[in-house]
Tab-separated table of C-alpha atoms and ligand atoms in Angstrom:
chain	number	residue	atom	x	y	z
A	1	UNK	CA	12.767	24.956	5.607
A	2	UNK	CA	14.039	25.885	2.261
A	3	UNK	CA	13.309	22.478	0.566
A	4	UNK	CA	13.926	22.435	-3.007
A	5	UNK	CA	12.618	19.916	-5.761
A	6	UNK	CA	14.989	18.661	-8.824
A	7	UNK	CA	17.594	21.203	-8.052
A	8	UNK	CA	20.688	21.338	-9.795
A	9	UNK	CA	23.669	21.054	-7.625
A	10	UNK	CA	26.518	22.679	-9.865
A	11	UNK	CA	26.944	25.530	-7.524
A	12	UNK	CA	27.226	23.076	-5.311
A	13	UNK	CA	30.266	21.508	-6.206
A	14	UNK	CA	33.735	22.649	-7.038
A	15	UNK	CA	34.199	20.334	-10.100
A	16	UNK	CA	31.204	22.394	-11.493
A	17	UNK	CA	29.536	19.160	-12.482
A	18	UNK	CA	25.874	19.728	-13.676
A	19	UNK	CA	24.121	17.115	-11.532
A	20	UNK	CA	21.016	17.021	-10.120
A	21	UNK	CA	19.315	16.266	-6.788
A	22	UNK	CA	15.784	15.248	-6.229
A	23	UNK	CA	15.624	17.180	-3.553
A	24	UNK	CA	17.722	19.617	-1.576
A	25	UNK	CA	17.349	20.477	1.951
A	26	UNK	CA	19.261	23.728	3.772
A	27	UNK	CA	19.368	22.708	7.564
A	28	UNK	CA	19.811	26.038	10.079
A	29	UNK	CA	19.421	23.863	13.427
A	30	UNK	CA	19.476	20.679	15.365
A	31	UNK	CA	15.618	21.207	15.595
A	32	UNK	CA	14.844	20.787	11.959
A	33	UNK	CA	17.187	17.976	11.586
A	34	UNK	CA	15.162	16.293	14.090
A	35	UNK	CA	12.082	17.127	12.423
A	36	UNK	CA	12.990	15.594	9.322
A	37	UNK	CA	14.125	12.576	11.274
A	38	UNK	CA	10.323	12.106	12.487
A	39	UNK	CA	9.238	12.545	8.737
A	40	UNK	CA	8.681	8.816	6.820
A	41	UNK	CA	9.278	9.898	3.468
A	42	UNK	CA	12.494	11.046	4.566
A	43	UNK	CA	13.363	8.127	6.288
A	44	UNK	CA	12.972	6.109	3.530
A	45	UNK	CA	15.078	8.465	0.878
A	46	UNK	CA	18.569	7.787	0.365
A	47	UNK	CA	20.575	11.087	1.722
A	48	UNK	CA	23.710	12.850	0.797
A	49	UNK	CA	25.343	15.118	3.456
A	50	UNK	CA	26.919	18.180	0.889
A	51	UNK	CA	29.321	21.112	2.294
A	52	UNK	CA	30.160	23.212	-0.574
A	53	UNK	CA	31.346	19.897	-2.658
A	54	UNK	CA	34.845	20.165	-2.669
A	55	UNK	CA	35.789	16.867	-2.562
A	56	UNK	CA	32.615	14.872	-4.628
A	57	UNK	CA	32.378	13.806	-7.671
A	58	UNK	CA	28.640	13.601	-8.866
A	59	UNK	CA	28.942	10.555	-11.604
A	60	UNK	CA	25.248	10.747	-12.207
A	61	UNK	CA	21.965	12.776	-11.070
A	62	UNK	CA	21.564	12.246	-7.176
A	63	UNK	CA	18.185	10.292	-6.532
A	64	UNK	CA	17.363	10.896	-2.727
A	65	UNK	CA	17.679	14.049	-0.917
A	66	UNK	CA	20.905	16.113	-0.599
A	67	UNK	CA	20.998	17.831	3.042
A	68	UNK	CA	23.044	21.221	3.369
A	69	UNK	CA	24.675	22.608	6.511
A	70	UNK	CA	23.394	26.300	7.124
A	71	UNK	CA	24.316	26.544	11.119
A	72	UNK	CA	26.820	28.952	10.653
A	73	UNK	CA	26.919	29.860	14.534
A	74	UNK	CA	30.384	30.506	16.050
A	75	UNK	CA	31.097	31.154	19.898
A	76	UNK	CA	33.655	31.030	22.351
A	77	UNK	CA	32.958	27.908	24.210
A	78	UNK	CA	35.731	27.850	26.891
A	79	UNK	CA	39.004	29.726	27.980
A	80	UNK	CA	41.749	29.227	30.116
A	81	UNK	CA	44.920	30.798	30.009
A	82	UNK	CA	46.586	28.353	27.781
A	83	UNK	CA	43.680	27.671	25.268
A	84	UNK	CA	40.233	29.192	23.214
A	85	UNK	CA	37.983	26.793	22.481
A	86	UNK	CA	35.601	27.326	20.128
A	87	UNK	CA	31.754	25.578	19.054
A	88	UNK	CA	31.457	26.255	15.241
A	89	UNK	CA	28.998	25.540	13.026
A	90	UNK	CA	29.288	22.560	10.937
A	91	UNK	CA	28.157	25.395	7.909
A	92	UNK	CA	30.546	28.023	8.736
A	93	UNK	CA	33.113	28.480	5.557
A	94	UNK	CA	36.413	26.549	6.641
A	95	UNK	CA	38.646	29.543	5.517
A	96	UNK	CA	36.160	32.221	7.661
A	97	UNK	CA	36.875	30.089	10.924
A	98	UNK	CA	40.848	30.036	9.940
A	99	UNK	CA	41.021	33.705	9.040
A	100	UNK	CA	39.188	34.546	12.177
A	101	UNK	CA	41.666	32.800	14.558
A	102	UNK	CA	44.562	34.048	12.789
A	103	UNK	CA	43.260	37.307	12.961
A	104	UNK	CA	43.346	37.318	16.630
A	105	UNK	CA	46.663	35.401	16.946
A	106	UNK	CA	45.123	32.035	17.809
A	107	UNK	CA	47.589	29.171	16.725
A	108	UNK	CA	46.319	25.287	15.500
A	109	UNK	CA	44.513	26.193	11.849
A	110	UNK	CA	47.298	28.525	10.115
A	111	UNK	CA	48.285	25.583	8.216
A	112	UNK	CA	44.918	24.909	7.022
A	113	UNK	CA	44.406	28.117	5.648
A	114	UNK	CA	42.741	28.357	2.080
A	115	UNK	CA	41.304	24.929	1.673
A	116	UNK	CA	37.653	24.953	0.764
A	117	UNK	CA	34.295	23.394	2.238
A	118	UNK	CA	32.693	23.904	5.463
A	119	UNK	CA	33.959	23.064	9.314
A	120	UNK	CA	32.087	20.043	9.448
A	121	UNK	CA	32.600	18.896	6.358
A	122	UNK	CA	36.303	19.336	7.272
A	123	UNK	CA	36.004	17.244	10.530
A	124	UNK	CA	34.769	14.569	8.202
A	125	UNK	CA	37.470	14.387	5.579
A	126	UNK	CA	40.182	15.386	8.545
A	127	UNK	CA	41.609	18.081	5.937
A	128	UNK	CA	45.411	18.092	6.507
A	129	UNK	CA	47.904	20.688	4.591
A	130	UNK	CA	51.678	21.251	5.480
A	131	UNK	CA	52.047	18.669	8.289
A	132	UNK	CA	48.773	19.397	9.886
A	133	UNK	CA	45.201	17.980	10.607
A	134	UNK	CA	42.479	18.939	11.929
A	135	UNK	CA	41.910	16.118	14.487
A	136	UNK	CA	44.741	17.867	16.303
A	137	UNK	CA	42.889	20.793	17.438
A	138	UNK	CA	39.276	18.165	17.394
A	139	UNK	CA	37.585	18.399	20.952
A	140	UNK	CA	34.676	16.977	19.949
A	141	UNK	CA	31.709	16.516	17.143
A	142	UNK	CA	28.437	17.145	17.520
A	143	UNK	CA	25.898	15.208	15.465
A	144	UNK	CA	22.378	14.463	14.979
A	145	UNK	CA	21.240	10.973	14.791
A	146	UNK	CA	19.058	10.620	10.895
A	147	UNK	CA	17.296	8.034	12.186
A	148	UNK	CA	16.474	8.234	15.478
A	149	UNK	CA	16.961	12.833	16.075
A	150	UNK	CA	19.284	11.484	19.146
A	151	UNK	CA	22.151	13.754	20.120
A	152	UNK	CA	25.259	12.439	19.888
A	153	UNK	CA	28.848	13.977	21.066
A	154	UNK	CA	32.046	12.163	19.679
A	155	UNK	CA	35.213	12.448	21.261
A	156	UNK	CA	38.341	12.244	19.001
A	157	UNK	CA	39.261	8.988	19.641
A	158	UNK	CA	35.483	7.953	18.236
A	159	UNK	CA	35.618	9.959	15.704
A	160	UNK	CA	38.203	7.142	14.421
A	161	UNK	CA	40.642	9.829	12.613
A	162	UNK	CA	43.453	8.828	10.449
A	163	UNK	CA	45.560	10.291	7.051
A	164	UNK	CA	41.941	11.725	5.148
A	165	UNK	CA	39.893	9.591	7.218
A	166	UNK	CA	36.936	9.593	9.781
A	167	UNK	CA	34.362	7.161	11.158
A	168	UNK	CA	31.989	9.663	9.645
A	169	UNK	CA	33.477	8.368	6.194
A	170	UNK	CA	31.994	4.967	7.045
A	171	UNK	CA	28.475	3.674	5.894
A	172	UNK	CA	27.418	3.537	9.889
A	173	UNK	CA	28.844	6.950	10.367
A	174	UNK	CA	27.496	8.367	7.104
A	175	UNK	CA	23.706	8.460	9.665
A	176	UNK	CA	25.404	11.115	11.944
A	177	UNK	CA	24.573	14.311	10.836
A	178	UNK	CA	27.233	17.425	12.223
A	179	UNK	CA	25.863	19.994	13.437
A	180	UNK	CA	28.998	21.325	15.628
A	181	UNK	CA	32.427	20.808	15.850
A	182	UNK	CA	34.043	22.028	18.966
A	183	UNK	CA	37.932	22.978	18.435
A	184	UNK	CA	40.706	23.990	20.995
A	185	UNK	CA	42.846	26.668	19.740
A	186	UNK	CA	46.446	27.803	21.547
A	187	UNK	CA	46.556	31.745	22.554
A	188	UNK	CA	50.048	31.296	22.794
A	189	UNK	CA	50.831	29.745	19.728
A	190	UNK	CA	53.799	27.343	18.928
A	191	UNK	CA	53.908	27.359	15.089
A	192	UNK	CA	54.232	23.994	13.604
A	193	UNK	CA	56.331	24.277	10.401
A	194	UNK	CA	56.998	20.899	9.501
A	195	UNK	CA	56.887	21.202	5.862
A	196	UNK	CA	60.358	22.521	4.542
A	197	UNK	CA	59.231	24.999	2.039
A	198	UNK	CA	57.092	26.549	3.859
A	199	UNK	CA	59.158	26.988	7.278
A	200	UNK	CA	61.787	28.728	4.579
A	201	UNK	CA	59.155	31.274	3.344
A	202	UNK	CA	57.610	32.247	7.148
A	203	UNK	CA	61.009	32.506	8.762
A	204	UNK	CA	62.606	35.073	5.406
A	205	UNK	CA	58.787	36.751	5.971
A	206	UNK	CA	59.325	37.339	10.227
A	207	UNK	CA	61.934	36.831	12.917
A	208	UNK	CA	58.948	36.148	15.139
A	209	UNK	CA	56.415	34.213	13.064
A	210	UNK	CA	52.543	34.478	13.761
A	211	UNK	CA	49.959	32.529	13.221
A	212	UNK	CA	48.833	34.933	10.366
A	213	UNK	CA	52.165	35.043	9.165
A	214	UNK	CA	52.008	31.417	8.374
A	215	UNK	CA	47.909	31.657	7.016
A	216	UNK	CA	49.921	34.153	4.480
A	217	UNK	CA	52.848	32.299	3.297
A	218	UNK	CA	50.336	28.965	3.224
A	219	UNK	CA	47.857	31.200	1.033
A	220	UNK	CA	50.675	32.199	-1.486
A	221	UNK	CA	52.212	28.508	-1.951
A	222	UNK	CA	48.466	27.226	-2.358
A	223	UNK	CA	47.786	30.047	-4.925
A	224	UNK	CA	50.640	29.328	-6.858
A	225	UNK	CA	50.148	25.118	-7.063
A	226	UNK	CA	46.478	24.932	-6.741
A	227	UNK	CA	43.435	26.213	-9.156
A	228	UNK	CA	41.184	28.204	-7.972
A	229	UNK	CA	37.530	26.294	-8.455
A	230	UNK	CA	35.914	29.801	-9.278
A	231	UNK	CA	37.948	29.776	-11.673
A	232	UNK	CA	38.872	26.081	-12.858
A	233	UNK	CA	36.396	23.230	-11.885
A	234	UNK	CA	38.678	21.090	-9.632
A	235	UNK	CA	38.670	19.544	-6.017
A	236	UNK	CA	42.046	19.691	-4.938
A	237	UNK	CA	43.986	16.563	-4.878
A	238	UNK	CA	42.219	13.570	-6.733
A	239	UNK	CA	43.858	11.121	-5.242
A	240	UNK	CA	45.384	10.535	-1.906
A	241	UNK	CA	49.203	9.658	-1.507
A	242	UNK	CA	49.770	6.108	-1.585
A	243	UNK	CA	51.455	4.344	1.751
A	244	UNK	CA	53.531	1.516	1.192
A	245	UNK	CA	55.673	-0.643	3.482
A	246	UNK	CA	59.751	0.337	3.718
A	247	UNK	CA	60.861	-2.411	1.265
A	248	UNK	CA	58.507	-0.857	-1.329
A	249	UNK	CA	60.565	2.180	-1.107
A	250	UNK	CA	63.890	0.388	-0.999
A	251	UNK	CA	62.538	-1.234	-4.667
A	252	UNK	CA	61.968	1.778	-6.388
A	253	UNK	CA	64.676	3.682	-5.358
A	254	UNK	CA	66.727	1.377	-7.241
A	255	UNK	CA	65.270	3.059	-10.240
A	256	UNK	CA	63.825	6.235	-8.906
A	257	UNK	CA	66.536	7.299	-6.505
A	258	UNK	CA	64.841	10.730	-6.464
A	259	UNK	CA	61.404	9.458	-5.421
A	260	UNK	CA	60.160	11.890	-2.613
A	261	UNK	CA	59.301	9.710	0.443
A	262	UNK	CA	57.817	10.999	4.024
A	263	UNK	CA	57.187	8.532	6.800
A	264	UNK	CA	53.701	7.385	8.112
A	265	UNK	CA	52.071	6.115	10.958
A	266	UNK	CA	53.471	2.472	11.804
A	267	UNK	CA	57.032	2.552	10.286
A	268	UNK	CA	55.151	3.216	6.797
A	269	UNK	CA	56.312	5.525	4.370
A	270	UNK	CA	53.796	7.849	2.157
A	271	UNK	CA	54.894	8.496	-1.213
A	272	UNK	CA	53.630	11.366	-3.396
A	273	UNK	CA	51.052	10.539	-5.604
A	274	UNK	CA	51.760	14.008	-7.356
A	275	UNK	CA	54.905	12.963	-8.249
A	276	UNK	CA	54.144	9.419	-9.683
A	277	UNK	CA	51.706	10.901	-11.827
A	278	UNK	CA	53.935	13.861	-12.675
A	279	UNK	CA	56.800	11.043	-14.230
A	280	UNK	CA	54.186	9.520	-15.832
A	281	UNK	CA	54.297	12.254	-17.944
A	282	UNK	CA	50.779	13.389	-17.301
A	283	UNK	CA	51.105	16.996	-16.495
A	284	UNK	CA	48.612	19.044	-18.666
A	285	UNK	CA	47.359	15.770	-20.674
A	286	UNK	CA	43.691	16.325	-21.578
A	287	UNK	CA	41.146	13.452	-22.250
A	288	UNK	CA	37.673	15.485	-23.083
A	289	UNK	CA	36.797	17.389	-20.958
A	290	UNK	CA	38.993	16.629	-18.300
A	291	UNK	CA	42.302	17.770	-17.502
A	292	UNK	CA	45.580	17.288	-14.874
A	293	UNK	CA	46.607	20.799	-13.949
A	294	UNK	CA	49.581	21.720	-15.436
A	295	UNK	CA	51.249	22.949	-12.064
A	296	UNK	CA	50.103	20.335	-9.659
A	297	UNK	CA	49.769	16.549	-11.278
A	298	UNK	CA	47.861	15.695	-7.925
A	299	UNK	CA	44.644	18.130	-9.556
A	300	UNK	CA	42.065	16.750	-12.210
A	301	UNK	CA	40.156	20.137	-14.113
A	302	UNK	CA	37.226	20.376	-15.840
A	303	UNK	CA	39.013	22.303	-18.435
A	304	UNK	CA	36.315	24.079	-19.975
A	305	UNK	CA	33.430	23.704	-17.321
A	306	UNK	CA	31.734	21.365	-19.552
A	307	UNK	CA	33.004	18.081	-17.990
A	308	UNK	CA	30.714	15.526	-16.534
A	309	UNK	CA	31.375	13.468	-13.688
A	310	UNK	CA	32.105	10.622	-16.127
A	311	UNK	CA	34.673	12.832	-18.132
A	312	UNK	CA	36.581	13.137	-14.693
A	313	UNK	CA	35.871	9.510	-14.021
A	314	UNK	CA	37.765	8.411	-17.325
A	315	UNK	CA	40.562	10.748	-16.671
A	316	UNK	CA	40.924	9.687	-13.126
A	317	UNK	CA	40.692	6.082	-14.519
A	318	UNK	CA	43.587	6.604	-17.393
A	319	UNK	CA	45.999	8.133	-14.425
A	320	UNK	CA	45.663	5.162	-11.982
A	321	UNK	CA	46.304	2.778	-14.885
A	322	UNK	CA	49.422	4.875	-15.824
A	323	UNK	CA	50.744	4.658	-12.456
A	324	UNK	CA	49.928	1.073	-12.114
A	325	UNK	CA	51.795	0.470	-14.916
A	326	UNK	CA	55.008	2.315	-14.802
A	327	UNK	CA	55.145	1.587	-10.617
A	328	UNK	CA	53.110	-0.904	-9.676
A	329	UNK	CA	51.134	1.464	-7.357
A	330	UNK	CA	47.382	1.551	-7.061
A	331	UNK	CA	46.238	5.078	-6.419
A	332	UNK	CA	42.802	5.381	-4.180
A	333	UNK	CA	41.076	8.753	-5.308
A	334	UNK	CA	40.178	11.011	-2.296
A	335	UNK	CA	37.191	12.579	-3.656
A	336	UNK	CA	34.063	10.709	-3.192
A	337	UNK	CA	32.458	9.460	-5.978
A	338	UNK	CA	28.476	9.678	-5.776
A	339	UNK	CA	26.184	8.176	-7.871
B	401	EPU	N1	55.272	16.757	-7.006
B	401	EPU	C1	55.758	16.633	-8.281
B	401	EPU	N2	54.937	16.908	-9.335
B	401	EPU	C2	53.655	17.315	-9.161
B	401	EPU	C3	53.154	17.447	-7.848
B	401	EPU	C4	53.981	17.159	-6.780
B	401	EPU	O1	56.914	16.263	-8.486
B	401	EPU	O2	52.973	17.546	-10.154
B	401	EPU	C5	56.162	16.495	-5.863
B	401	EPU	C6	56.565	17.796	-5.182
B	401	EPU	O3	57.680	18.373	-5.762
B	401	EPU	C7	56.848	17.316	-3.766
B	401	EPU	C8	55.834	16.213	-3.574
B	401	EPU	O4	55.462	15.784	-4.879
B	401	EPU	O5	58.131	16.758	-3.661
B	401	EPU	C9	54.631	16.618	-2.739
B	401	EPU	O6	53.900	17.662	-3.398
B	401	EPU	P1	53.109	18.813	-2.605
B	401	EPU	O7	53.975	19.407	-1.591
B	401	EPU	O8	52.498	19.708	-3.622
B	401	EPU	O9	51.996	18.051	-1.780
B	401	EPU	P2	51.048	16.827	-2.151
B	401	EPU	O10	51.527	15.616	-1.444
B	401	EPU	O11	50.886	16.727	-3.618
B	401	EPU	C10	49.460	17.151	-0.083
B	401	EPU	C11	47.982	17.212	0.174
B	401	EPU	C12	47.450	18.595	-0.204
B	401	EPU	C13	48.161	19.616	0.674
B	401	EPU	C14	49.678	19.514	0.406
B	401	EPU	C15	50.491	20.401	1.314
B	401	EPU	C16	47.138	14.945	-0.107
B	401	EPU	C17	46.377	14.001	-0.995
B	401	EPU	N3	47.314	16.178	-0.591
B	401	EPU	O12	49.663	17.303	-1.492
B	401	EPU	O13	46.057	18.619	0.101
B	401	EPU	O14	47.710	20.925	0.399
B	401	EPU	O15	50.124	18.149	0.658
B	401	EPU	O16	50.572	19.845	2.575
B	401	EPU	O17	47.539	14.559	0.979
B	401	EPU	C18	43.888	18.307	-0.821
B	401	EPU	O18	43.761	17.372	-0.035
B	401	EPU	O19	42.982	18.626	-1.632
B	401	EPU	C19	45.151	19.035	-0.859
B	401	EPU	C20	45.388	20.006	-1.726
């Protein structure tokens, strides 16, 4: 193993932040993951499970030991007529696995195209883009117990998966390591185009829509709202969209009547955070060196790859009290703060 002392993790996440880690530890396979679990100093280290970062903020240096997926294995693991399922990897590159089923006209991740991190890193967060998530196509999720090196398979319904949420997100979930996440993939696709703008821009692109069709179109409409973090520190949306009961809504359409509204599990509705923060006036304001994109209020920058996590913090901090303000709405962030 690759083990690595005081190592700085700004390659290692997408807001650029230069943070550091004790220690960093690559895992390739189950079998080292168990062979740290039979280690004592390990045991008694505070850990960090880190994809490629997209969706942490480090606030301070990481004290404990930062583990990092490298199974990047990906096999066909069953096939029927109807369906490919496939064991990935829980390092594979998100965006590898989605151009790879596209490519051979596998339907279930089109919608998903373009959004950073790794697969199981992804089945954590249940990353969801244009009306889709990934606990859809979720068979199950193979982990490895931190503790104990015990294998453990979760079905979806275990896995606990909701709007940006997993049981993996929990503190008692946080000890299962993924290894694998096995996925079920439809070889004769039935695109789902929920999202409007999006169904527009497939449909004037093909009179019989594929699944890469739809990677394309969601690749250009990403490009064109969302910074690239090679390019601009960032972790796509900061915050998640607020849900609020029906009579919330009625409220402040009386003086929004334009508010965007979309409903939500239980006979909730989920407003747009992006937008809130948009009529706050907030697009492009800069505090430091921290910034909200100018094309997507839902992004926080580091505008000049010099922010620290606390830059981002006070930014972050300044926009929920903004929104509080003007609508009464407390906005929860999405990415993780670690400290
Ligand atoms: N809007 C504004 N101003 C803004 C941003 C948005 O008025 O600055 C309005 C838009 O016009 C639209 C609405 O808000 O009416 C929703 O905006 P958008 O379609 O851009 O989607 P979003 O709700 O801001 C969510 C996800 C994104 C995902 C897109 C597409 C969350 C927290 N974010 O954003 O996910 O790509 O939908 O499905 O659910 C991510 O999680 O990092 C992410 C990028």
């Amino acid at each position: 193993m690759d083990i690595r002392k005081e190592y700085s993790l700004k390659a290692h996440n997408t807001f650029g932040i230069d943070a550091q880690a004790d220690w960093f530890i690559p895992y390739k396979s189950i079998e080292e993951l168990q062979l740290l679990a039979r280690d004592e100093y390990f045991q008694e280290c505070r850990h960090l499970l880190l994809g490629e970062g997209s969706n942490m903020l480090f606030l301070t240096n990481f004290h404990g030991i930062v583990l990092h997926s490298q199974i990047t294995t990906l096999e066909t693991y069953e096939e029927d007529e109807a369906h490919l399922t496939l064991l990935v990897g829980s390092g594979v590159h998100w965006d590898d696995l989605v151009a790879y089923t596209c490519a051979r006209g596998l339907g279930g991740l089109e919608c998903l195209s373009l959004i950073p991190g790794q697969v199981g890193a992804a089945a954590v967060q249940n990353i969801g883009a244009y009306g889709a998530e990934i606990s859809q196509r979720v068979v199950s999720v193979h982990t490895v117990h931190r503790r104990t090196g015990e294998l453990r398979h979760f079905a979806p319904e275990e896995c606990d998966y909701a709007y940006r949420h997993s049981f993996f997100k929990t503190a008692e979930g946080a000890d299962y390591i993924v290894t694998h996440v096995l996925l079920r993939l439809d070889k004769q696709p039935e695109l789902q185009l929920d999202y409007a703008d999006l169904k527009a821009r497939v449909a004037a692109r093909s009179a019989a829509p594929s699944p890469e069709d739809v990677r394309q179109e969601v690749i250009a409409i990403r490009r064109s709202k969302l910074p690239d973090p090679a390019e601009l520190g960032n972790a796509g949306s900061f915050f998640m969209n607020p849900i609020v009961p029906p009579s919330r809504l009625t409220e402040l359409q009386e003086t929004y009547p334009d508010i965007p509204h979309y409903p939500a599990p239980e006979g909730q509705i989920k407003l747009s955070a992006g937008w809130l923060i948009d009529r706050c006036g907030l697009k492009g304001f800069v505090l430091g060196h921290a910034g909200v994109y100018p094309r997507q209020a839902l992004v926080l920058t580091n505008v000049d790859g010099e922010a620290t996590g606390q830059d981002i913090a006070r930014l972050a901090q300044h926009v929920q009290q903004q929104v509080q303000e003007r609508f009464g709405i407390e906005l929860q962030p999405e990415v993780r703060y670690i400290s």
